[in-house]
C-alpha cells in the first residue's frame, strides 16, 4: 500500500509539472499568477516527497492490516529481528515523529497550491474575457479549459495522496500505541507467583486452631464468673 502511495505522489508531481508548462505558455500579463502557482505546486511536490520518505522510513513497522486486507510481511532486517522493546522504540520513535510531522506540512502545501490555482484561473478568465477577436478569444478559452482539466487531474491525485497518507498515519498511530503498551508491560514489575498461597504463619496457626479451641473450652469450663460467690 505504501508503494501505491509513493506512486501516486510521483504521478501527482508529474501532472503538476505539465500543468505549469501549460500555464507558462500564456506569459506576459499572467507571469505573476503562473509563478505563484508554480511555487505552490513545487511546495506541494516537495512536501509529498518528504511525506513519502518519512512513510518509507516507518513502513517496516506498519504491520497492521490495511483496508484492502493485505498484510505486510516482516523482512529479515535488523528491525524485524529486534527482541528488546527499548531498542525497537529507539528505531521507531524518530521515524514515527518525522512521518507524523510530514502530514500537516503536506496538507498545508496542497491547500496553498489549490488557493493559488484558484487565483490564477480567476485572473486567466478575466484576461480571456478582455480579448476582442472571436478566434483569438476562442483559442484562449480552449487553452484555459485544457489547463483547467490538467489542474483538476493534479488536484484529484493530490487529494488521493493526502487521503492515503492520512490512512497510513492512523495505522502508524495504532503501531505506536501497541509499542507503548509493550513498553509499559516490560517496565511493570509484578511477581505473578506472589500471594498464591496462604502465608506460612497463618497456615501453621490454623492447623493448631482446634487445639487452641479445645484449651479455650477447658479453661472456660473451670473459670467462674467474677460475679459468682
Coordinates of C-alpha atoms in Angstrom, one line a residue:
X1 CA 0.0 0.0 0.0
X2 CA 2.9 2.3 0.7
X3 CA 4.3 1.7 -2.7
X4 CA 0.9 2.7 -4.1
X5 CA 1.0 6.0 -2.2
X6 CA 4.5 6.8 -3.4
X7 CA 3.4 6.0 -7.0
X8 CA 0.5 8.5 -6.6
X9 CA 3.0 11.1 -5.3
X10 CA 5.2 10.7 -8.4
X11 CA 2.1 10.9 -10.7
X12 CA 0.9 14.0 -8.9
X13 CA 4.3 15.7 -9.3
X14 CA 4.4 14.8 -13.0
X15 CA 1.0 16.2 -13.7
X16 CA 1.8 19.3 -11.7
X17 CA 4.8 19.9 -14.0
X18 CA 2.6 19.5 -17.1
X19 CA 0.1 22.0 -15.6
X20 CA 2.7 24.6 -15.0
X21 CA 4.1 24.1 -18.5
X22 CA 0.6 24.9 -19.8
X23 CA 0.3 27.9 -17.5
X24 CA 3.7 29.3 -18.6
X25 CA 2.5 29.3 -22.2
X26 CA 0.5 32.4 -21.6
X27 CA 3.4 34.5 -20.4
X28 CA 3.1 38.3 -20.3
X29 CA 0.3 39.5 -18.1
X30 CA -0.1 36.1 -16.4
X31 CA 3.5 35.5 -15.4
X32 CA 2.9 36.6 -11.8
X33 CA 0.0 34.2 -11.4
X34 CA 1.8 31.4 -13.1
X35 CA 4.9 32.0 -10.9
X36 CA 2.8 32.0 -7.7
X37 CA 1.1 28.7 -8.7
X38 CA 4.4 27.2 -9.7
X39 CA 5.8 28.0 -6.2
X40 CA 2.7 26.5 -4.6
X41 CA 2.8 23.3 -6.7
X42 CA 6.5 22.9 -6.1
X43 CA 5.9 23.2 -2.4
X44 CA 3.2 20.6 -2.6
X45 CA 5.6 18.3 -4.6
X46 CA 8.4 18.8 -2.1
X47 CA 6.1 18.1 0.9
X48 CA 4.7 15.0 -0.9
X49 CA 8.3 13.8 -1.4
X50 CA 9.1 14.4 2.2
X51 CA 6.0 12.6 3.3
X52 CA 7.0 9.7 1.0
X53 CA 10.5 9.5 2.6
X54 CA 9.1 9.6 6.1
X55 CA 6.5 6.9 5.4
X56 CA 9.1 4.8 3.8
X57 CA 11.2 5.1 6.9
X58 CA 8.5 3.6 9.1
X59 CA 6.9 1.2 6.6
X60 CA 8.7 -1.8 8.2
X61 CA 6.7 -1.1 11.4
X62 CA 3.3 -0.8 9.8
X63 CA 2.3 -4.4 10.3
X64 CA -1.5 -3.8 10.9
X65 CA -3.9 -4.8 8.1
X66 CA -4.8 -2.2 5.6
X67 CA -8.4 -1.6 4.3
X68 CA -7.8 -3.9 1.4
X69 CA -6.9 -6.7 3.7
X70 CA -3.2 -7.1 2.7
X71 CA -0.8 -8.0 5.4
X72 CA 2.8 -6.5 5.2
X73 CA 5.3 -9.3 5.8
X74 CA 8.2 -8.8 8.2
X75 CA 11.6 -8.8 6.4
X76 CA 15.0 -10.1 7.6
X77 CA 16.2 -6.6 8.6
X78 CA 17.7 -5.8 12.0
X79 CA 14.4 -4.1 12.9
X80 CA 12.4 -7.3 12.3
X81 CA 14.9 -9.3 14.4
X82 CA 14.8 -6.9 17.4
X83 CA 13.6 -8.5 20.6
X84 CA 14.2 -5.6 23.0
X85 CA 11.3 -3.1 23.3
X86 CA 13.6 -0.2 24.2
X87 CA 15.8 -0.9 21.1
X88 CA 12.8 -1.2 18.9
X89 CA 11.4 2.1 20.3
X90 CA 14.7 3.8 19.6
X91 CA 14.4 2.8 16.0
X92 CA 10.7 3.6 15.8
X93 CA 10.2 6.9 17.6
X94 CA 12.3 9.4 15.4
X95 CA 10.8 7.9 12.2
X96 CA 7.3 8.0 13.6
X97 CA 7.7 11.6 14.6
X98 CA 9.0 12.5 11.2
X99 CA 6.1 10.8 9.5
X100 CA 3.5 12.5 11.7
X101 CA 5.1 15.9 11.2
X102 CA 5.2 15.4 7.4
X103 CA 1.4 15.0 7.1
X104 CA 0.3 18.5 8.2
X105 CA 3.1 20.0 6.0
X106 CA 1.8 18.1 3.0
X107 CA -1.8 19.1 3.8
X108 CA -0.8 22.7 4.1
X109 CA 1.2 22.7 0.9
X110 CA -1.6 21.2 -1.1
X111 CA -4.0 23.8 0.4
X112 CA -1.7 26.6 -0.6
X113 CA -1.4 25.2 -4.1
X114 CA -5.1 24.9 -4.5
X115 CA -5.6 28.5 -3.3
X116 CA -3.0 29.8 -5.7
X117 CA -4.6 27.9 -8.5
X118 CA -8.0 29.4 -7.8
X119 CA -6.5 32.9 -8.0
X120 CA -4.6 32.0 -11.2
X121 CA -7.6 30.7 -13.0
X122 CA -9.7 33.7 -12.0
X123 CA -7.1 36.0 -13.4
X124 CA -6.9 34.0 -16.6
X125 CA -10.7 34.1 -17.1
X126 CA -10.6 37.8 -16.6
X127 CA -7.9 38.3 -19.2
X128 CA -9.5 36.0 -21.7
X129 CA -12.7 38.0 -21.3
X130 CA -11.0 41.1 -22.5
X131 CA -9.9 39.6 -25.8
X132 CA -11.9 41.1 -28.7
X133 CA -11.0 38.9 -31.6
X134 CA -13.5 36.0 -31.7
X135 CA -11.0 33.5 -33.0
X136 CA -8.3 34.5 -30.5
X137 CA -10.8 34.5 -27.7
X138 CA -12.0 31.0 -28.6
X139 CA -8.4 29.7 -28.6
X140 CA -7.7 31.4 -25.3
X141 CA -10.9 29.8 -23.8
X142 CA -9.8 26.4 -25.1
X143 CA -6.4 26.8 -23.6
X144 CA -8.0 27.8 -20.3
X145 CA -10.2 24.7 -20.4
X146 CA -7.2 22.5 -21.2
X147 CA -5.2 24.0 -18.4
X148 CA -8.1 23.5 -16.0
X149 CA -8.5 19.9 -17.0
X150 CA -4.8 19.3 -16.3
X151 CA -5.0 21.1 -13.0
X152 CA -8.1 19.0 -12.0
X153 CA -6.1 15.8 -12.7
X154 CA -3.4 17.1 -10.4
X155 CA -5.9 18.1 -7.7
X156 CA -7.5 14.7 -7.8
X157 CA -4.2 12.9 -7.4
X158 CA -3.1 15.3 -4.7
X159 CA -6.3 14.6 -2.7
X160 CA -5.7 10.8 -3.2
X161 CA -2.1 11.1 -1.9
X162 CA -3.4 13.1 1.1
X163 CA -6.1 10.6 1.9
X164 CA -3.6 7.7 1.5
X165 CA -1.1 9.5 3.8
X166 CA -3.9 10.0 6.4
X167 CA -4.9 6.4 6.4
X168 CA -1.3 5.3 6.8
X169 CA -0.9 7.8 9.6
X170 CA -3.8 6.1 11.5
X171 CA -2.1 2.7 11.2
X172 CA 1.2 4.2 12.4
X173 CA -0.7 5.6 15.4
X174 CA -2.0 2.1 16.2
X175 CA 1.5 0.7 15.9
X176 CA 2.8 3.4 18.2
X177 CA 0.1 2.6 20.8
X178 CA 1.0 -1.1 20.6
X179 CA 4.7 -0.4 21.1
X180 CA 3.9 1.9 24.1
X181 CA 1.8 -0.8 25.6
X182 CA 4.7 -3.3 25.2
X183 CA 7.0 -0.7 26.8
X184 CA 4.6 -0.3 29.8
X185 CA 4.3 -4.1 30.2
X186 CA 8.0 -4.6 30.0
X187 CA 8.7 -1.9 32.6
X188 CA 6.0 -3.0 35.1
X189 CA 7.4 -5.1 37.9
X190 CA 4.9 -7.7 39.2
X191 CA 5.5 -11.2 40.6
X192 CA 2.6 -13.2 39.5
X193 CA 3.7 -16.1 41.7
X194 CA 3.3 -13.9 44.8
X195 CA 0.2 -14.3 47.0
X196 CA -0.7 -17.7 45.5
X197 CA -0.6 -19.4 48.9
X198 CA -1.7 -18.5 52.4
X199 CA 1.3 -17.3 54.4
X200 CA 3.1 -20.0 56.5
X201 CA 2.4 -18.3 59.8
X202 CA -1.3 -18.2 59.1
X203 CA -1.4 -21.8 57.9
X204 CA 0.6 -23.1 60.8
X205 CA -1.6 -21.4 63.4
X206 CA -4.7 -22.6 61.6
X207 CA -3.6 -26.2 61.9
X208 CA -3.3 -25.7 65.7
X209 CA -6.6 -23.8 65.9
X210 CA -8.5 -26.9 67.1
X211 CA -6.0 -27.3 70.0
X212 CA -6.4 -23.7 71.0
X213 CA -10.2 -24.1 70.8
X214 CA -10.2 -27.2 73.0
X215 CA -8.0 -25.5 75.6
X216 CA -10.2 -22.4 75.5
X217 CA -13.3 -24.6 76.2
X218 CA -11.5 -26.4 79.1
X219 CA -10.4 -23.1 80.7
X220 CA -13.9 -21.7 80.2
X221 CA -15.4 -24.7 82.0
X222 CA -13.4 -24.2 85.1
X223 CA -13.4 -20.5 85.2
X224 CA -16.1 -18.9 87.3
X225 CA -17.7 -15.6 86.6
X226 CA -16.2 -12.8 88.6
X227 CA -19.7 -12.1 89.9
X228 CA -20.2 -15.6 91.3
X229 CA -19.7 -16.2 95.1

